[in-house]
Amino acid sequence: MSPVRPLPEKGRSKDELLDAMRAMKARDARWREGRVFSLVYYVDDDLLEVLQAASALFFSENALNPTAFPSVRRMETEVVAMTAGLLGGDEDTVGTLTSGGTESLLMAVKTARDWGRAEKGITEPEMVLPVTAHPAFEKAAHYFGVRPVHIPVGPDFRADVDALQRALTPNTVLVVGSAPSYPQGVMDPIPEMAAIAQAHGALFHVDACVGGFMLPFVRELGYPVPPFDFRVPGVTSISADAHKYGYAAKGVSVILYRDAGLRRYQFFAYTDWPGGIYASPSMAGTRPAGPIAAAWAVMHYLGRAGYLRLAQQAMQTAQRLQAAFAAIPGLFVYGEPVMTVFAVGSREPYEVYELADEMARRGWHLDRQHRPPSLHFTIVPAHARVVDAFLDDWHAAVAQVRRPSPRRTLERGLVRFTAWLLRMLPARVSRALIRLAPKLFRGSGDEALPHKAAPMYGLMGTLPQREDVQEAVLDLLDQLFRPPEG
Ligand SMILES: Cc1ncc(COP(=O)(O)O)c(C=O)c1O
């Protein structure tokens, strides 16, 4: 089908359009009912209304030019300042808002690259990062020409400090640690890593995108949280996403620097354009003011007391779920998650993928992870209301996947056999087969994603031909960014 479509000849009424759009939503993941464990950080409809109203009030303003909209500038700088206050900043701490965690990480890497070039004459910059660091760092490395040097994590999924020591070179401009990491929700050893980076004369970025608006409150509630913020010597920048546990509307993250000298390397200015002098703090030009306004509003709406209450609610739900998972023989939680982000694994490695398929049939959307095979859980306050229903379905799903089934045995065997075969076949043949895989497991209708994901995940995660797997994923992306058929 052609990817080109004409504009509709005539416009439609607002009511008709909104009805059509509501109908389109029918098959989306049901975040409002707490049925998604990533992607949406939902509290309740009261908070949603505050976000929507604040965002609507600044719907058309453009944060590109802070002199035209002093109100937006005020809200932006205050959100940054309050975040710095949460994360151990002092009178030197500065930052900017970005569109999300990815842009904050892009900025941290670009800043380090330009800092290394200007202050140390490094022309072939390198960045050392644990394998569990968010892929946005890889994207940054790719975009900005910084070589990523990966270090392993230990059996506890925390960065290996000795490996970090060995990975440093005279070209290292940046070392990265997560607080916590997304895949298993564990804290990298930030103080040790930051000390090593500092002794080496490199910058150290703490990715607190998911933890930045949670850990300070989790600590205040009395749970153990290791040091991770600007109070740790050697930490030079921190990212914290207001649109995650800050409960803001999507499109806001905070990137903080220890001082203004460092932040300057993030900025961009061009003074010779006929259109005037152009200056911009981050990747985007035009920046929507709505998300900035919503972030400012939610921080004032909740206050410290509100964030503490929500942190307690999410922590209690997460701990209840973890205890329930660990009580089922053959299932376990990986590592020692510090807050409300964690991963569940199974002794029979593919079982978790089958569980995800079973839970999907029951209307729960769970993200699959590999290395090791696991299901991801990001717990938000909305989950407190559905934890019983979730556990009922979870127990039913476990019983279902453990019931003797010739089909399931065949499927597991087939995955193992195919993985073996793909290792044995000539590269040319295996490449063609791997690129076919997403199509083989494709759903019907307008589902661009595989509808039975367990076999595909089981297979794709273990194959050594990573470049071929990458090509297959890019093929899938190509499909996803075309209009669905029908
Ligand atoms: C630790 C961490 N860093 C960075 C990101 C990227 O954030 P975003 O999706 O807002 O770009 C995420 C997203 O989940 C994350 O968990």
Short mmCIF file of C-alpha atoms and ligand atoms in Angstrom, two decimals:
data_model
loop_
_atom_site.label_atom_id
_atom_site.label_comp_id
_atom_site.label_asym_id
_atom_site.label_seq_id
_atom_site.Cartn_x
_atom_site.Cartn_y
_atom_site.Cartn_z
CA MET A 1 0.00 0.00 0.00
CA SER A 2 1.28 3.46 -0.87
CA PRO A 3 2.60 5.45 2.07
CA VAL A 4 1.15 8.58 0.43
CA ARG A 5 -2.40 9.69 1.17
CA PRO A 6 -4.31 12.79 0.13
CA LEU A 7 -5.60 15.29 2.67
CA PRO A 8 -9.33 14.82 3.21
CA GLU A 9 -11.21 16.95 0.68
CA LYS A 10 -13.38 18.63 3.31
CA GLY A 11 -12.91 19.27 7.00
CA ARG A 12 -14.97 17.47 9.68
CA SER A 13 -16.66 18.81 12.76
CA LYS A 14 -14.83 18.84 16.07
CA ASP A 15 -17.28 16.37 17.64
CA GLU A 16 -17.03 13.97 14.75
CA LEU A 17 -13.26 14.11 14.89
CA LEU A 18 -13.02 13.58 18.61
CA ASP A 19 -15.39 10.63 18.37
CA ALA A 20 -13.23 9.11 15.64
CA MET A 21 -10.10 9.63 17.72
CA ARG A 22 -11.69 8.11 20.82
CA ALA A 23 -12.61 5.08 18.70
CA MET A 24 -9.00 4.82 17.50
CA LYS A 25 -7.88 4.61 21.12
CA ALA A 26 -9.98 1.53 21.78
CA ARG A 27 -7.10 -0.87 21.17
CA ASP A 28 -4.42 1.15 22.98
CA ALA A 29 -2.79 0.02 26.19
CA ARG A 30 -5.12 0.93 29.10
CA TRP A 31 -2.83 3.08 31.27
CA ARG A 32 -5.70 4.76 33.10
CA GLU A 33 -6.69 1.37 34.46
CA GLY A 34 -3.11 0.70 35.56
CA ARG A 35 -2.60 -1.96 32.89
CA VAL A 36 0.75 -0.66 31.61
CA PHE A 37 4.05 -1.10 33.50
CA SER A 38 6.15 1.41 31.61
CA LEU A 39 5.58 4.47 29.40
CA VAL A 40 2.89 6.24 31.45
CA TYR A 41 3.33 7.63 34.99
CA TYR A 42 -0.30 7.98 35.96
CA VAL A 43 -1.49 9.09 39.38
CA ASP A 44 -5.21 9.91 39.08
CA ASP A 45 -7.67 12.07 37.16
CA ASP A 46 -7.40 15.01 39.57
CA LEU A 47 -3.71 15.38 38.86
CA LEU A 48 -4.31 14.79 35.15
CA GLU A 49 -6.75 17.72 35.10
CA VAL A 50 -4.18 20.01 36.71
CA LEU A 51 -1.64 19.03 34.04
CA GLN A 52 -4.13 19.49 31.23
CA ALA A 53 -5.30 22.89 32.49
CA ALA A 54 -1.75 24.19 33.01
CA SER A 55 -0.64 22.89 29.67
CA ALA A 56 -3.68 24.37 27.90
CA LEU A 57 -2.97 27.77 29.47
CA PHE A 58 0.43 27.83 27.74
CA PHE A 59 -0.59 25.81 24.71
CA SER A 60 0.65 28.29 22.09
CA GLU A 61 3.61 29.96 23.78
CA ASN A 62 7.08 29.12 22.52
CA ALA A 63 9.97 28.65 24.93
CA LEU A 64 12.44 29.33 22.10
CA ASN A 65 12.53 32.98 23.04
CA PRO A 66 12.50 33.52 26.81
CA THR A 67 12.39 37.30 26.41
CA ALA A 68 9.02 37.15 24.63
CA PHE A 69 7.44 35.00 27.38
CA PRO A 70 8.90 35.93 30.77
CA SER A 71 6.29 33.70 32.42
CA VAL A 72 7.67 30.64 30.63
CA ARG A 73 11.22 31.61 31.48
CA ARG A 74 10.25 31.94 35.12
CA MET A 75 8.58 28.53 35.21
CA GLU A 76 11.48 26.86 33.38
CA THR A 77 14.14 28.28 35.68
CA GLU A 78 12.08 27.50 38.77
CA VAL A 79 11.53 23.87 37.74
CA VAL A 80 15.29 23.55 37.20
CA ALA A 81 16.03 25.22 40.54
CA MET A 82 13.58 23.03 42.49
CA THR A 83 15.07 19.92 40.88
CA ALA A 84 18.56 21.10 41.82
CA GLY A 85 17.29 21.53 45.37
CA LEU A 86 16.06 17.94 45.41
CA LEU A 87 19.34 16.59 44.09
CA GLY A 88 21.87 18.15 46.42
CA GLY A 89 22.64 21.20 44.30
CA ASP A 90 24.15 24.41 45.69
CA GLU A 91 24.41 28.03 44.58
CA ASP A 92 26.56 27.01 41.58
CA THR A 93 24.19 24.34 40.25
CA VAL A 94 22.50 25.24 36.96
CA GLY A 95 20.59 23.39 34.27
CA THR A 96 18.00 23.53 31.53
CA LEU A 97 14.83 21.73 30.62
CA THR A 98 14.75 19.34 27.68
CA SER A 99 12.04 17.35 25.96
CA GLY A 100 12.80 14.14 27.84
CA GLY A 101 15.40 11.80 29.24
CA THR A 102 16.89 11.07 25.86
CA GLU A 103 17.49 14.73 25.07
CA SER A 104 19.00 15.29 28.53
CA LEU A 105 21.43 12.43 27.94
CA LEU A 106 22.21 13.69 24.44
CA MET A 107 23.06 17.04 26.01
CA ALA A 108 25.24 15.50 28.75
CA VAL A 109 27.29 13.66 26.12
CA LYS A 110 27.56 16.62 23.76
CA THR A 111 28.62 18.84 26.68
CA ALA A 112 31.31 16.34 27.68
CA ARG A 113 32.56 16.07 24.11
CA ASP A 114 32.86 19.84 23.70
CA TRP A 115 34.36 20.21 27.19
CA GLY A 116 36.98 17.56 26.38
CA ARG A 117 37.87 19.24 23.12
CA ALA A 118 38.12 22.74 24.61
CA GLU A 119 39.76 21.99 27.93
CA LYS A 120 41.83 18.90 27.22
CA GLY A 121 42.35 18.97 23.45
CA ILE A 122 40.67 15.56 23.05
CA THR A 123 39.68 15.04 19.42
CA GLU A 124 38.66 11.37 19.61
CA PRO A 125 36.47 11.37 22.70
CA GLU A 126 35.39 8.24 24.54
CA MET A 127 32.64 7.63 27.08
CA VAL A 128 32.68 4.71 29.54
CA LEU A 129 29.28 3.27 30.38
CA PRO A 130 27.87 0.11 31.95
CA VAL A 131 26.00 -2.20 29.56
CA THR A 132 22.82 -1.44 31.51
CA ALA A 133 22.98 2.33 30.79
CA HIS A 134 20.05 3.63 28.76
CA PRO A 135 20.35 3.33 24.94
CA ALA A 136 20.02 7.12 24.67
CA PHE A 137 23.76 7.18 25.50
CA GLU A 138 24.41 4.98 22.46
CA LYS A 139 22.28 7.33 20.41
CA ALA A 140 24.32 10.27 21.71
CA ALA A 141 27.57 8.45 20.92
CA HIS A 142 26.26 7.78 17.43
CA TYR A 143 25.04 11.35 16.83
CA PHE A 144 28.03 13.16 18.33
CA GLY A 145 30.95 10.94 17.33
CA VAL A 146 31.88 9.80 20.82
CA ARG A 147 33.19 6.23 21.12
CA PRO A 148 31.17 4.20 23.66
CA VAL A 149 33.33 1.92 25.83
CA HIS A 150 31.13 -0.63 27.58
CA ILE A 151 31.86 -2.11 30.98
CA PRO A 152 30.10 -5.17 32.38
CA VAL A 153 27.88 -5.32 35.42
CA GLY A 154 28.34 -7.83 38.24
CA PRO A 155 25.90 -10.59 39.25
CA ASP A 156 24.02 -7.85 41.14
CA PHE A 157 23.63 -5.90 37.84
CA ARG A 158 25.67 -2.96 39.20
CA ALA A 159 28.56 -1.54 37.19
CA ASP A 160 31.89 -3.31 37.66
CA VAL A 161 34.19 -0.72 39.22
CA ASP A 162 37.42 -2.58 38.37
CA ALA A 163 36.34 -2.78 34.75
CA LEU A 164 35.75 0.98 34.81
CA GLN A 165 39.28 1.54 36.06
CA ARG A 166 40.65 -0.54 33.18
CA ALA A 167 38.43 1.09 30.55
CA LEU A 168 39.73 4.63 31.08
CA THR A 169 42.11 6.09 28.50
CA PRO A 170 43.54 9.57 27.91
CA ASN A 171 40.57 10.09 25.55
CA THR A 172 37.90 9.44 28.20
CA VAL A 173 35.76 12.56 28.53
CA LEU A 174 32.79 11.07 30.33
CA VAL A 175 31.86 8.22 32.68
CA VAL A 176 28.22 7.30 33.20
CA GLY A 177 26.30 5.65 36.04
CA SER A 178 22.56 5.05 36.55
CA ALA A 179 20.51 5.87 39.64
CA PRO A 180 18.84 3.52 39.16
CA SER A 181 19.21 1.64 35.85
CA TYR A 182 16.04 0.96 33.91
CA PRO A 183 16.43 -2.78 33.22
CA GLN A 184 16.77 -4.04 36.84
CA GLY A 185 16.21 -0.85 38.84
CA VAL A 186 19.51 -1.17 40.74
CA MET A 187 21.90 1.63 41.67
CA ASP A 188 25.34 1.70 40.10
CA PRO A 189 28.08 2.34 42.71
CA ILE A 190 27.95 6.08 42.07
CA PRO A 191 30.41 7.30 44.77
CA GLU A 192 33.13 4.83 43.71
CA MET A 193 32.60 5.49 40.00
CA ALA A 194 32.53 9.28 40.44
CA ALA A 195 35.77 9.16 42.48
CA ILE A 196 37.49 7.17 39.74
CA ALA A 197 36.26 9.57 37.04
CA GLN A 198 37.37 12.57 39.09
CA ALA A 199 40.83 11.13 39.73
CA HIS A 200 41.15 10.52 36.00
CA GLY A 201 40.06 14.06 35.16
CA ALA A 202 36.87 13.00 33.37
CA LEU A 203 33.29 14.19 33.81
CA PHE A 204 30.74 11.95 35.51
CA HIS A 205 27.06 11.90 34.60
CA VAL A 206 24.42 10.36 36.85
CA ASP A 207 21.42 9.17 34.85
CA ALA A 208 18.67 9.75 37.40
CA CYS A 209 16.07 10.10 34.64
CA VAL A 210 13.85 7.52 36.30
CA GLY A 211 15.08 8.00 39.88
CA GLY A 212 15.58 11.75 40.20
CA PHE A 213 12.06 12.56 41.35
CA MET A 214 11.69 9.38 43.40
CA LEU A 215 14.91 8.58 45.28
CA PRO A 216 14.95 11.73 47.45
CA PHE A 217 11.46 10.89 48.71
CA VAL A 218 12.14 7.17 49.02
CA ARG A 219 15.13 8.05 51.19
CA GLU A 220 13.07 10.46 53.29
CA LEU A 221 10.54 7.69 53.88
CA GLY A 222 13.32 5.69 55.49
CA TYR A 223 14.20 3.20 52.75
CA PRO A 224 17.95 2.76 52.15
CA VAL A 225 19.16 4.84 49.18
CA PRO A 226 22.91 5.06 48.52
CA PRO A 227 24.37 8.51 47.74
CA PHE A 228 23.97 9.46 44.08
CA ASP A 229 23.52 13.24 43.68
CA PHE A 230 25.65 16.41 43.69
CA ARG A 231 26.69 15.72 47.30
CA VAL A 232 28.87 12.97 45.84
CA PRO A 233 32.28 14.42 44.89
CA GLY A 234 33.04 13.99 41.21
CA VAL A 235 29.41 14.04 39.99
CA THR A 236 29.38 16.76 37.33
CA SER A 237 25.92 16.39 35.77
CA ILE A 238 22.60 14.72 36.57
CA SER A 239 19.50 14.10 34.47
CA ALA A 240 16.07 13.77 36.12
CA ASP A 241 12.83 13.39 34.17
CA ALA A 242 9.93 15.47 35.40
CA HIS A 243 7.71 13.48 33.02
CA LYS A 244 8.47 10.24 34.87
CA TYR A 245 8.15 10.25 38.68
CA GLY A 246 7.82 14.06 38.65
CA TYR A 247 4.33 13.19 37.29
CA ALA A 248 4.51 16.08 34.79
CA ALA A 249 3.03 15.96 31.30
CA LYS A 250 5.20 14.28 28.67
CA GLY A 251 7.99 16.39 27.23
CA VAL A 252 10.00 17.56 30.27
CA SER A 253 13.30 16.44 31.70
CA VAL A 254 15.90 18.38 33.68
CA ILE A 255 19.61 18.33 32.90
CA LEU A 256 21.71 19.79 35.71
CA TYR A 257 25.40 20.75 35.80
CA ARG A 258 27.65 21.33 38.76
CA ASP A 259 28.42 24.85 37.45
CA ALA A 260 27.64 27.32 34.69
CA GLY A 261 31.05 26.86 33.05
CA LEU A 262 30.14 23.28 32.21
CA ARG A 263 26.60 24.10 31.08
CA ARG A 264 28.01 26.58 28.59
CA TYR A 265 29.28 23.66 26.50
CA GLN A 266 25.67 22.57 26.06
CA PHE A 267 24.53 25.88 24.58
CA PHE A 268 24.52 26.86 20.94
CA ALA A 269 24.67 30.35 19.47
CA TYR A 270 24.93 31.56 15.86
CA THR A 271 25.39 35.26 15.33
CA ASP A 272 25.67 35.65 11.52
CA TRP A 273 22.21 34.58 10.38
CA PRO A 274 20.33 37.21 8.39
CA GLY A 275 17.29 36.31 10.51
CA GLY A 276 19.02 37.66 13.60
CA ILE A 277 21.12 36.37 16.43
CA TYR A 278 20.09 32.82 17.26
CA ALA A 279 20.72 31.14 20.57
CA SER A 280 19.33 27.88 21.88
CA PRO A 281 20.06 25.86 25.02
CA SER A 282 19.38 22.35 23.71
CA MET A 283 18.50 20.23 20.64
CA ALA A 284 15.15 21.74 19.72
CA GLY A 285 14.49 25.16 18.27
CA THR A 286 10.84 25.85 18.96
CA ARG A 287 10.02 24.40 22.36
CA PRO A 288 6.43 23.89 23.54
CA ALA A 289 5.67 25.85 26.72
CA GLY A 290 2.77 23.55 27.68
CA PRO A 291 4.94 20.80 29.21
CA ILE A 292 7.03 23.39 31.07
CA ALA A 293 3.87 24.93 32.54
CA ALA A 294 2.51 21.51 33.50
CA ALA A 295 5.80 20.58 35.20
CA TRP A 296 5.78 23.82 37.19
CA ALA A 297 2.13 23.28 38.09
CA VAL A 298 2.50 19.70 39.28
CA MET A 299 5.48 20.54 41.47
CA HIS A 300 3.45 23.24 43.19
CA TYR A 301 0.27 21.15 43.25
CA LEU A 302 1.90 18.18 44.96
CA GLY A 303 4.60 19.86 47.00
CA ARG A 304 7.00 17.77 49.03
CA ALA A 305 4.14 16.24 51.03
CA GLY A 306 2.37 15.10 47.86
CA TYR A 307 5.51 13.54 46.38
CA LEU A 308 6.18 11.74 49.65
CA ARG A 309 2.65 10.34 49.74
CA LEU A 310 2.86 9.11 46.16
CA ALA A 311 6.33 7.64 46.70
CA GLN A 312 5.03 5.69 49.69
CA GLN A 313 2.06 4.40 47.70
CA ALA A 314 4.21 3.26 44.78
CA MET A 315 6.85 1.71 47.08
CA GLN A 316 4.26 -0.29 49.00
CA THR A 317 2.71 -1.56 45.77
CA ALA A 318 6.12 -2.46 44.33
CA GLN A 319 7.09 -4.34 47.47
CA ARG A 320 3.81 -6.22 47.52
CA LEU A 321 4.27 -7.30 43.91
CA GLN A 322 7.90 -8.30 44.43
CA ALA A 323 6.98 -10.43 47.44
CA ALA A 324 4.18 -12.11 45.47
CA PHE A 325 6.49 -12.87 42.52
CA ALA A 326 9.25 -14.23 44.74
CA ALA A 327 6.75 -16.51 46.50
CA ILE A 328 6.08 -18.42 43.26
CA PRO A 329 8.62 -21.24 42.83
CA GLY A 330 10.73 -20.71 39.73
CA LEU A 331 10.17 -16.93 39.59
CA PHE A 332 12.40 -14.25 41.12
CA VAL A 333 13.24 -10.54 41.12
CA TYR A 334 16.69 -9.69 39.73
CA GLY A 335 19.23 -7.87 41.92
CA GLU A 336 18.25 -5.47 44.70
CA PRO A 337 15.93 -2.85 43.23
CA VAL A 338 16.17 0.40 45.15
CA MET A 339 12.75 1.84 44.36
CA THR A 340 9.78 0.96 42.16
CA VAL A 341 11.53 -0.26 39.00
CA PHE A 342 12.45 -3.95 38.80
CA ALA A 343 12.62 -7.04 36.61
CA VAL A 344 11.14 -10.51 37.09
CA GLY A 345 12.85 -13.60 35.73
CA SER A 346 12.08 -17.31 35.60
CA ARG A 347 14.20 -20.42 36.01
CA GLU A 348 12.92 -21.67 32.64
CA PRO A 349 14.20 -18.62 30.74
CA TYR A 350 11.44 -18.31 28.11
CA GLU A 351 8.67 -18.74 30.67
CA VAL A 352 8.56 -15.01 31.41
CA TYR A 353 7.93 -14.28 27.72
CA GLU A 354 5.09 -16.78 27.69
CA LEU A 355 3.73 -15.13 30.83
CA ALA A 356 3.83 -11.75 29.06
CA ASP A 357 1.83 -13.23 26.17
CA GLU A 358 -0.68 -14.74 28.62
CA MET A 359 -0.97 -11.44 30.52
CA ALA A 360 -1.45 -9.58 27.21
CA ARG A 361 -4.43 -11.82 26.50
CA ARG A 362 -5.80 -10.69 29.87
CA GLY A 363 -5.28 -7.01 28.99
CA TRP A 364 -1.98 -6.30 30.82
CA HIS A 365 0.87 -4.73 28.88
CA LEU A 366 4.30 -5.90 30.08
CA ASP A 367 7.62 -5.07 28.42
CA ARG A 368 9.95 -7.96 27.66
CA GLN A 369 13.66 -7.60 28.35
CA HIS A 370 16.55 -9.88 27.39
CA ARG A 371 20.03 -10.50 28.82
CA PRO A 372 18.73 -11.97 31.04
CA PRO A 373 15.18 -12.76 29.90
CA SER A 374 12.82 -10.85 32.16
CA LEU A 375 9.69 -8.73 32.38
CA HIS A 376 9.98 -5.08 33.31
CA PHE A 377 7.93 -3.38 36.01
CA THR A 378 7.78 0.36 36.58
CA ILE A 379 5.25 0.79 39.39
CA VAL A 380 3.31 4.06 39.65
CA PRO A 381 0.65 5.19 42.14
CA ALA A 382 -2.19 4.08 39.83
CA HIS A 383 -1.09 0.47 40.26
CA ALA A 384 -2.11 0.54 43.93
CA ARG A 385 -5.74 0.33 42.76
CA VAL A 386 -5.27 -2.75 40.57
CA VAL A 387 -2.69 -4.83 42.37
CA ASP A 388 -5.22 -7.48 43.46
CA ALA A 389 -6.72 -7.87 40.00
CA PHE A 390 -3.22 -8.03 38.53
CA LEU A 391 -2.10 -10.76 40.93
CA ASP A 392 -5.24 -12.82 40.26
CA ASP A 393 -4.47 -12.74 36.54
CA TRP A 394 -0.77 -13.32 37.15
CA HIS A 395 -1.43 -16.49 39.14
CA ALA A 396 -3.83 -17.69 36.46
CA ALA A 397 -1.21 -16.96 33.78
CA VAL A 398 1.48 -18.86 35.70
CA ALA A 399 -0.87 -21.86 36.02
CA GLN A 400 -1.65 -21.63 32.32
CA VAL A 401 1.97 -21.58 31.11
CA ARG A 402 2.88 -24.42 33.48
CA ARG A 403 0.05 -26.69 32.38
CA PRO A 404 1.56 -29.48 30.25
CA SER A 405 1.03 -28.43 26.65
CA PRO A 406 2.45 -30.18 23.60
CA ARG A 407 2.19 -26.89 21.67
CA ARG A 408 4.28 -25.00 24.23
CA THR A 409 6.89 -27.78 24.45
CA LEU A 410 7.11 -27.74 20.67
CA GLU A 411 7.44 -23.96 20.61
CA ARG A 412 10.24 -23.92 23.20
CA GLY A 413 12.03 -26.74 21.35
CA LEU A 414 11.60 -24.92 18.08
CA VAL A 415 13.12 -21.73 19.46
CA ARG A 416 16.16 -23.66 20.76
CA PHE A 417 16.51 -25.57 17.50
CA THR A 418 16.18 -22.40 15.41
CA ALA A 419 18.77 -20.59 17.57
CA TRP A 420 21.13 -23.56 17.09
CA LEU A 421 20.42 -23.71 13.36
CA LEU A 422 21.05 -20.00 12.89
CA ARG A 423 24.47 -20.43 14.48
CA MET A 424 25.30 -23.31 12.14
CA LEU A 425 23.99 -21.97 8.84
CA PRO A 426 26.19 -19.98 6.45
CA ALA A 427 26.06 -16.26 7.35
CA ARG A 428 24.21 -15.39 4.13
CA VAL A 429 21.36 -17.83 4.88
CA SER A 430 21.10 -17.00 8.58
CA ARG A 431 20.99 -13.28 7.74
CA ALA A 432 18.05 -13.78 5.38
CA LEU A 433 16.22 -15.90 7.97
CA ILE A 434 16.78 -13.44 10.81
CA ARG A 435 15.40 -10.64 8.70
CA LEU A 436 12.34 -12.74 8.03
CA ALA A 437 11.71 -13.43 11.73
CA PRO A 438 9.59 -10.37 12.59
CA LYS A 439 7.38 -11.11 9.56
CA LEU A 440 6.96 -14.76 10.54
CA PHE A 441 5.62 -13.82 13.96
CA ARG A 442 3.57 -10.85 12.72
CA GLY A 443 0.00 -10.48 13.87
CA SER A 444 -2.92 -9.97 11.54
CA GLY A 445 -4.81 -6.76 10.70
CA ASP A 446 -3.09 -3.50 11.53
CA GLU A 447 -0.78 -4.95 14.16
CA ALA A 448 2.69 -4.06 13.03
CA LEU A 449 4.24 -5.71 16.08
CA PRO A 450 4.45 -9.47 16.48
CA HIS A 451 1.31 -10.64 18.29
CA LYS A 452 2.97 -13.72 19.72
CA ALA A 453 6.16 -12.27 21.06
CA ALA A 454 7.47 -15.12 23.24
CA PRO A 455 9.11 -17.20 20.49
CA MET A 456 10.57 -14.14 18.78
CA TYR A 457 12.03 -12.68 21.96
CA GLY A 458 13.40 -16.07 22.95
CA LEU A 459 15.17 -16.22 19.63
CA MET A 460 16.29 -12.65 19.02
CA GLY A 461 17.80 -12.19 22.48
CA THR A 462 20.26 -15.06 22.15
CA LEU A 463 21.47 -14.81 18.57
CA PRO A 464 25.13 -13.85 18.21
CA GLN A 465 24.51 -12.13 14.86
CA ARG A 466 23.70 -8.76 16.46
CA GLU A 467 24.09 -6.77 13.23
CA ASP A 468 21.54 -8.98 11.49
CA VAL A 469 19.16 -8.66 14.44
CA GLN A 470 19.64 -4.90 14.26
CA GLU A 471 18.72 -4.94 10.56
CA ALA A 472 15.61 -6.99 11.35
CA VAL A 473 14.61 -4.45 14.00
CA LEU A 474 15.17 -1.59 11.56
CA ASP A 475 12.93 -3.42 9.06
CA LEU A 476 10.28 -3.59 11.76
CA LEU A 477 10.69 0.12 12.46
CA ASP A 478 10.26 0.80 8.76
CA GLN A 479 6.92 -1.04 8.91
CA LEU A 480 5.82 0.76 12.06
CA PHE A 481 6.37 4.17 10.50
CA ARG A 482 4.07 3.55 7.57
CA PRO A 483 0.31 4.04 7.71
CA PRO A 484 -1.38 0.80 8.78
CA GLU A 485 -3.41 -0.99 6.15
CA GLY A 486 -7.19 -0.86 6.08
C1 LIG B 1 17.32 5.46 33.31
C2 LIG B 1 16.69 6.10 32.09
N1 LIG B 1 17.40 6.99 31.37
C3 LIG B 1 16.89 7.57 30.28
C4 LIG B 1 15.62 7.29 29.83
C5 LIG B 1 15.09 7.93 28.58
O1 LIG B 1 14.01 8.75 28.85
P1 LIG B 1 12.99 9.24 27.71
O2 LIG B 1 12.23 8.02 27.29
O3 LIG B 1 12.17 10.25 28.41
O4 LIG B 1 13.75 9.82 26.59
C6 LIG B 1 14.86 6.36 30.55
C7 LIG B 1 13.52 5.98 30.11
O5 LIG B 1 12.88 5.11 30.63
C8 LIG B 1 15.40 5.75 31.71
O6 LIG B 1 14.71 4.86 32.44
#
